[in-house]
PDB file of C-alpha atoms in Angstrom:
ATOM      1  CA  MET A 104       0.000   0.000   0.000  1.00 71.00           C
ATOM      2  CA  LEU A 105       1.276   3.437  -0.920  1.00 82.00           C
ATOM      3  CA  ARG A 106       0.791   5.666   2.114  1.00 88.00           C
ATOM      4  CA  ARG A 107      -0.426   9.192   1.393  1.00 92.00           C
ATOM      5  CA  LYS A 108      -1.130  12.052   3.792  1.00 94.00           C
ATOM      6  CA  ILE A 109      -4.401  12.870   2.057  1.00 95.00           C
ATOM      7  CA  TYR A 110      -5.814   9.543   3.297  1.00 95.00           C
ATOM      8  CA  SER A 111      -6.327  11.114   6.739  1.00 95.00           C
ATOM      9  CA  GLU A 112      -8.403  13.883   5.099  1.00 95.00           C
ATOM     10  CA  LEU A 113     -10.552  11.237   3.423  1.00 96.00           C
ATOM     11  CA  LEU A 114     -11.096   9.477   6.768  1.00 96.00           C
ATOM     12  CA  LYS A 115     -11.966  12.763   8.445  1.00 96.00           C
ATOM     13  CA  TRP A 116     -14.608  13.444   5.779  1.00 95.00           C
ATOM     14  CA  LYS A 117     -16.034   9.916   6.122  1.00 95.00           C
ATOM     15  CA  ASN A 118     -16.360  10.182   9.893  1.00 94.00           C
ATOM     16  CA  GLU A 119     -18.188  13.524   9.811  1.00 92.00           C
ATOM     17  CA  PRO A 120     -21.950  13.788   9.302  1.00 88.00           C
ATOM     18  CA  PHE A 121     -22.626  13.763   5.553  1.00 85.00           C
ATOM     19  CA  LYS A 122     -23.073  17.402   4.555  1.00 89.00           C
ATOM     20  CA  GLU A 123     -20.831  17.634   1.500  1.00 93.00           C
ATOM     21  CA  VAL A 124     -19.518  15.642  -1.405  1.00 95.00           C
ATOM     22  CA  LEU A 125     -15.733  15.478  -1.386  1.00 95.00           C
ATOM     23  CA  VAL A 126     -13.991  16.704  -4.546  1.00 95.00           C
ATOM     24  CA  VAL A 127     -10.292  15.873  -4.808  1.00 96.00           C
ATOM     25  CA  LYS A 128      -8.577  18.145  -7.299  1.00 95.00           C
ATOM     26  CA  GLY A 129      -5.067  17.959  -8.616  1.00 94.00           C
ATOM     27  CA  ALA A 130      -2.810  17.561 -11.607  1.00 91.00           C
ATOM     28  CA  ARG A 131      -2.940  14.410 -13.678  1.00 89.00           C
ATOM     29  CA  GLN A 132      -0.978  11.392 -12.453  1.00 90.00           C
ATOM     30  CA  VAL A 133      -0.535  12.433  -8.820  1.00 92.00           C
ATOM     31  CA  GLY A 134      -2.455   9.396  -7.525  1.00 91.00           C
ATOM     32  CA  LYS A 135      -5.980  10.776  -6.966  1.00 95.00           C
ATOM     33  CA  SER A 136      -7.802   7.774  -8.419  1.00 95.00           C
ATOM     34  CA  PHE A 137      -5.477   5.273  -6.764  1.00 94.00           C
ATOM     35  CA  ILE A 138      -5.856   6.639  -3.238  1.00 96.00           C
ATOM     36  CA  ILE A 139      -9.618   7.237  -3.531  1.00 97.00           C
ATOM     37  CA  GLU A 140     -10.244   3.717  -4.829  1.00 96.00           C
ATOM     38  CA  GLN A 141      -8.090   2.284  -2.052  1.00 96.00           C
ATOM     39  CA  PHE A 142      -9.991   4.388   0.491  1.00 97.00           C
ATOM     40  CA  ILE A 143     -13.491   3.371  -0.632  1.00 97.00           C
ATOM     41  CA  LYS A 144     -12.544  -0.320  -0.809  1.00 97.00           C
ATOM     42  CA  GLU A 145     -11.207  -0.197   2.763  1.00 96.00           C
ATOM     43  CA  ASN A 146     -13.987   1.918   4.261  1.00 97.00           C
ATOM     44  CA  PHE A 147     -17.257   1.064   2.517  1.00 97.00           C
ATOM     45  CA  GLU A 148     -19.071  -2.221   2.209  1.00 97.00           C
ATOM     46  CA  ARG A 149     -20.212  -1.314  -1.308  1.00 96.00           C
ATOM     47  CA  HIS A 150     -18.543   0.957  -3.813  1.00 97.00           C
ATOM     48  CA  LEU A 151     -18.660   1.923  -7.453  1.00 97.00           C
ATOM     49  CA  THR A 152     -16.179   3.844  -9.593  1.00 97.00           C
ATOM     50  CA  ILE A 153     -17.438   5.714 -12.649  1.00 97.00           C
ATOM     51  CA  ASP A 154     -14.516   6.905 -14.794  1.00 97.00           C
ATOM     52  CA  PHE A 155     -15.632   9.542 -17.286  1.00 96.00           C
ATOM     53  CA  VAL A 156     -12.339   9.495 -19.216  1.00 94.00           C
ATOM     54  CA  GLU A 157     -12.315   5.752 -19.856  1.00 95.00           C
ATOM     55  CA  ASN A 158     -16.090   5.623 -20.355  1.00 95.00           C
ATOM     56  CA  PRO A 159     -17.358   8.977 -21.671  1.00 95.00           C
ATOM     57  CA  ASP A 160     -20.681   7.365 -22.650  1.00 95.00           C
ATOM     58  CA  LEU A 161     -21.484   7.072 -18.919  1.00 96.00           C
ATOM     59  CA  CYS A 162     -22.164  10.817 -18.903  1.00 95.00           C
ATOM     60  CA  HIS A 163     -25.553   9.982 -20.401  1.00 94.00           C
ATOM     61  CA  MET A 164     -26.631   8.677 -16.997  1.00 94.00           C
ATOM     62  CA  PHE A 165     -26.829  12.331 -15.931  1.00 94.00           C
ATOM     63  CA  ASP A 166     -28.646  13.732 -18.993  1.00 92.00           C
ATOM     64  CA  GLY A 167     -32.154  13.472 -17.565  1.00 88.00           C
ATOM     65  CA  ASN A 168     -33.596  13.866 -14.119  1.00 90.00           C
ATOM     66  CA  LEU A 169     -30.868  14.428 -11.536  1.00 93.00           C
ATOM     67  CA  ASP A 170     -32.617  13.074  -8.469  1.00 94.00           C
ATOM     68  CA  VAL A 171     -30.728  10.239  -6.801  1.00 96.00           C
ATOM     69  CA  ASP A 172     -33.285   7.515  -7.545  1.00 96.00           C
ATOM     70  CA  ALA A 173     -33.248   8.350 -11.267  1.00 95.00           C
ATOM     71  CA  ILE A 174     -29.443   8.265 -11.287  1.00 96.00           C
ATOM     72  CA  LEU A 175     -29.413   4.946  -9.397  1.00 96.00           C
ATOM     73  CA  THR A 176     -31.796   3.502 -11.982  1.00 95.00           C
ATOM     74  CA  GLU A 177     -29.375   4.532 -14.731  1.00 95.00           C
ATOM     75  CA  ILE A 178     -26.469   3.058 -12.758  1.00 95.00           C
ATOM     76  CA  SER A 179     -28.321  -0.250 -12.284  1.00 95.00           C
ATOM     77  CA  VAL A 180     -28.804  -0.533 -16.054  1.00 94.00           C
ATOM     78  CA  ARG A 181     -25.119   0.041 -16.807  1.00 95.00           C
ATOM     79  CA  PHE A 182     -23.730  -1.823 -13.764  1.00 95.00           C
ATOM     80  CA  PRO A 183     -26.182  -4.708 -13.239  1.00 94.00           C
ATOM     81  CA  GLY A 184     -24.139  -6.340 -10.453  1.00 92.00           C
ATOM     82  CA  PHE A 185     -24.045  -3.187  -8.336  1.00 95.00           C
ATOM     83  CA  SER A 186     -26.606  -2.430  -5.659  1.00 93.00           C
ATOM     84  CA  ALA A 187     -26.418   0.631  -3.456  1.00 95.00           C
ATOM     85  CA  VAL A 188     -27.164   0.231   0.249  1.00 96.00           C
ATOM     86  CA  PRO A 189     -27.904   3.402   2.207  1.00 96.00           C
ATOM     87  CA  GLY A 190     -25.156   4.231   4.704  1.00 94.00           C
ATOM     88  CA  LYS A 191     -22.798   1.557   3.320  1.00 96.00           C
ATOM     89  CA  THR A 192     -22.159   2.737  -0.230  1.00 97.00           C
ATOM     90  CA  ALA A 193     -19.633   5.109  -1.777  1.00 97.00           C
ATOM     91  CA  ILE A 194     -19.780   6.257  -5.384  1.00 97.00           C
ATOM     92  CA  PHE A 195     -16.583   7.602  -6.920  1.00 98.00           C
ATOM     93  CA  LEU A 196     -16.989   9.910  -9.930  1.00 97.00           C
ATOM     94  CA  ASP A 197     -13.524   9.964 -11.479  1.00 97.00           C
ATOM     95  CA  GLU A 198     -12.520  12.867 -13.745  1.00 95.00           C
ATOM     96  CA  ILE A 199     -15.856  14.589 -13.116  1.00 95.00           C
ATOM     97  CA  GLN A 200     -14.830  17.621 -15.174  1.00 93.00           C
ATOM     98  CA  MET A 201     -15.585  15.496 -18.258  1.00 93.00           C
ATOM     99  CA  CYS A 202     -19.253  15.192 -17.246  1.00 94.00           C
ATOM    100  CA  PRO A 203     -20.622  18.558 -16.115  1.00 91.00           C
ATOM    101  CA  GLU A 204     -24.110  17.248 -15.329  1.00 94.00           C
ATOM    102  CA  ALA A 205     -22.598  14.739 -12.883  1.00 95.00           C
ATOM    103  CA  ARG A 206     -21.153  17.706 -11.030  1.00 92.00           C
ATOM    104  CA  THR A 207     -24.574  19.349 -11.012  1.00 92.00           C
ATOM    105  CA  ALA A 208     -25.991  16.115  -9.521  1.00 94.00           C
ATOM    106  CA  LEU A 209     -23.691  16.314  -6.489  1.00 94.00           C
ATOM    107  CA  LYS A 210     -26.208  18.577  -4.753  1.00 94.00           C
ATOM    108  CA  SER A 211     -28.890  15.887  -5.151  1.00 95.00           C
ATOM    109  CA  PHE A 212     -26.697  13.283  -3.444  1.00 96.00           C
ATOM    110  CA  VAL A 213     -26.040  15.571  -0.481  1.00 95.00           C
ATOM    111  CA  LYS A 214     -29.690  16.529  -0.081  1.00 95.00           C
ATOM    112  CA  ASP A 215     -30.704  12.859  -0.345  1.00 96.00           C
ATOM    113  CA  GLY A 216     -28.050  11.803   2.202  1.00 94.00           C
ATOM    114  CA  ARG A 217     -28.164   8.021   1.677  1.00 96.00           C
ATOM    115  CA  PHE A 218     -24.850   7.549  -0.142  1.00 96.00           C
ATOM    116  CA  ARG A 219     -21.373   9.028   0.102  1.00 96.00           C
ATOM    117  CA  VAL A 220     -19.984  10.486  -3.098  1.00 97.00           C
ATOM    118  CA  ILE A 221     -16.374  11.354  -3.850  1.00 97.00           C
ATOM    119  CA  ALA A 222     -15.315  13.013  -7.082  1.00 96.00           C
ATOM    120  CA  SER A 223     -11.911  13.680  -8.547  1.00 96.00           C
ATOM    121  CA  GLY A 224     -10.877  16.062 -11.234  1.00 92.00           C
ATOM    122  CA  SER A 225      -7.865  17.258 -13.131  1.00 87.00           C
ATOM    123  CA  LEU A 226      -7.725  20.746 -14.582  1.00 68.00           C
ATOM    124  CA  MET A 227     -11.072  21.602 -12.959  1.00 55.00           C
ATOM    125  CA  GLY A 228     -10.314  25.297 -12.853  1.00 51.00           C
ATOM    126  CA  LEU A 229     -10.146  25.457 -16.641  1.00 46.00           C
ATOM    127  CA  ASN A 230     -13.802  24.429 -17.140  1.00 51.00           C
ATOM    128  CA  TYR A 231     -13.690  22.920 -20.609  1.00 49.00           C
ATOM    129  CA  LYS A 232     -17.260  21.750 -20.053  1.00 55.00           C
ATOM    130  CA  VAL A 233     -19.449  23.944 -17.865  1.00 54.00           C
ATOM    131  CA  PRO A 234     -22.081  22.377 -15.582  1.00 56.00           C
ATOM    132  CA  ARG A 235     -25.666  23.604 -15.654  1.00 56.00           C
ATOM    133  CA  SER A 236     -25.292  24.547 -11.986  1.00 56.00           C
ATOM    134  CA  ASN A 237     -22.309  24.388  -9.625  1.00 58.00           C
ATOM    135  CA  PRO A 238     -23.206  22.707  -6.319  1.00 60.00           C
ATOM    136  CA  VAL A 239     -21.964  25.613  -4.209  1.00 60.00           C
ATOM    137  CA  GLY A 240     -22.230  24.751  -0.527  1.00 70.00           C
ATOM    138  CA  TYR A 241     -22.629  21.043  -1.258  1.00 85.00           C
ATOM    139  CA  GLU A 242     -19.041  20.138  -2.045  1.00 89.00           C
ATOM    140  CA  ARG A 243     -15.767  20.310  -0.165  1.00 92.00           C
ATOM    141  CA  SER A 244     -12.663  20.573  -2.311  1.00 92.00           C
ATOM    142  CA  ILE A 245      -9.219  19.413  -1.316  1.00 93.00           C
ATOM    143  CA  GLU A 246      -6.079  19.605  -3.398  1.00 95.00           C
ATOM    144  CA  MET A 247      -3.811  16.629  -3.947  1.00 94.00           C
ATOM    145  CA  TYR A 248      -0.191  16.986  -4.980  1.00 94.00           C
ATOM    146  CA  SER A 249       2.629  14.679  -6.006  1.00 93.00           C
ATOM    147  CA  LEU A 250       4.430  12.744  -3.296  1.00 91.00           C
ATOM    148  CA  ASP A 251       6.201  15.029  -0.869  1.00 90.00           C
ATOM    149  CA  PHE A 252       9.596  14.038   0.523  1.00 93.00           C
ATOM    150  CA  GLU A 253       8.166  12.309   3.603  1.00 92.00           C
ATOM    151  CA  GLU A 254       5.714  10.275   1.478  1.00 91.00           C
ATOM    152  CA  PHE A 255       8.582   9.387  -0.835  1.00 91.00           C
ATOM    153  CA  LEU A 256      10.550   8.054   2.134  1.00 92.00           C
ATOM    154  CA  TRP A 257       7.516   6.050   3.283  1.00 90.00           C
ATOM    155  CA  ALA A 258       7.269   4.532  -0.197  1.00 90.00           C
ATOM    156  CA  LEU A 259      10.899   3.464   0.071  1.00 92.00           C
ATOM    157  CA  GLY A 260      10.225   1.952   3.481  1.00 90.00           C
ATOM    158  CA  LEU A 261      12.442   4.495   5.237  1.00 89.00           C
ATOM    159  CA  GLY A 262       9.922   6.202   7.443  1.00 75.00           C
TER     160      GLY A 262
END
């Protein structure tokens, strides 16, 4: 396991009452997807990763109604083996900047409150695709960077 300092921020968010979706921003290839997937596998009974770069067609799940039940119906069609259980499920929206309506839907997940949602994004400040509505007040953003020196030493087994 690659140890990263941001993992403690993810745990802190998980252990707080669910009031915000967590959005992890950072440059490409700094390990956002890796650490988030590791985190949800270790901390949630059920989890699903939706990668909008590898599967851009999955953006269509967010074209219609953005209430959580409608989105879960779309998810169940595209991921038939997945079932979401309230309080035990995390959904990871990877590279969310590629699907602006998914970002708009974050507010619905917070208001609904049954499922934890984490999103990641690279180059999010550039807004190549603009969401219908930004979920202001419903998301917490944290920045992730490349390994710092201490993390590098941990990776080498020296710390």
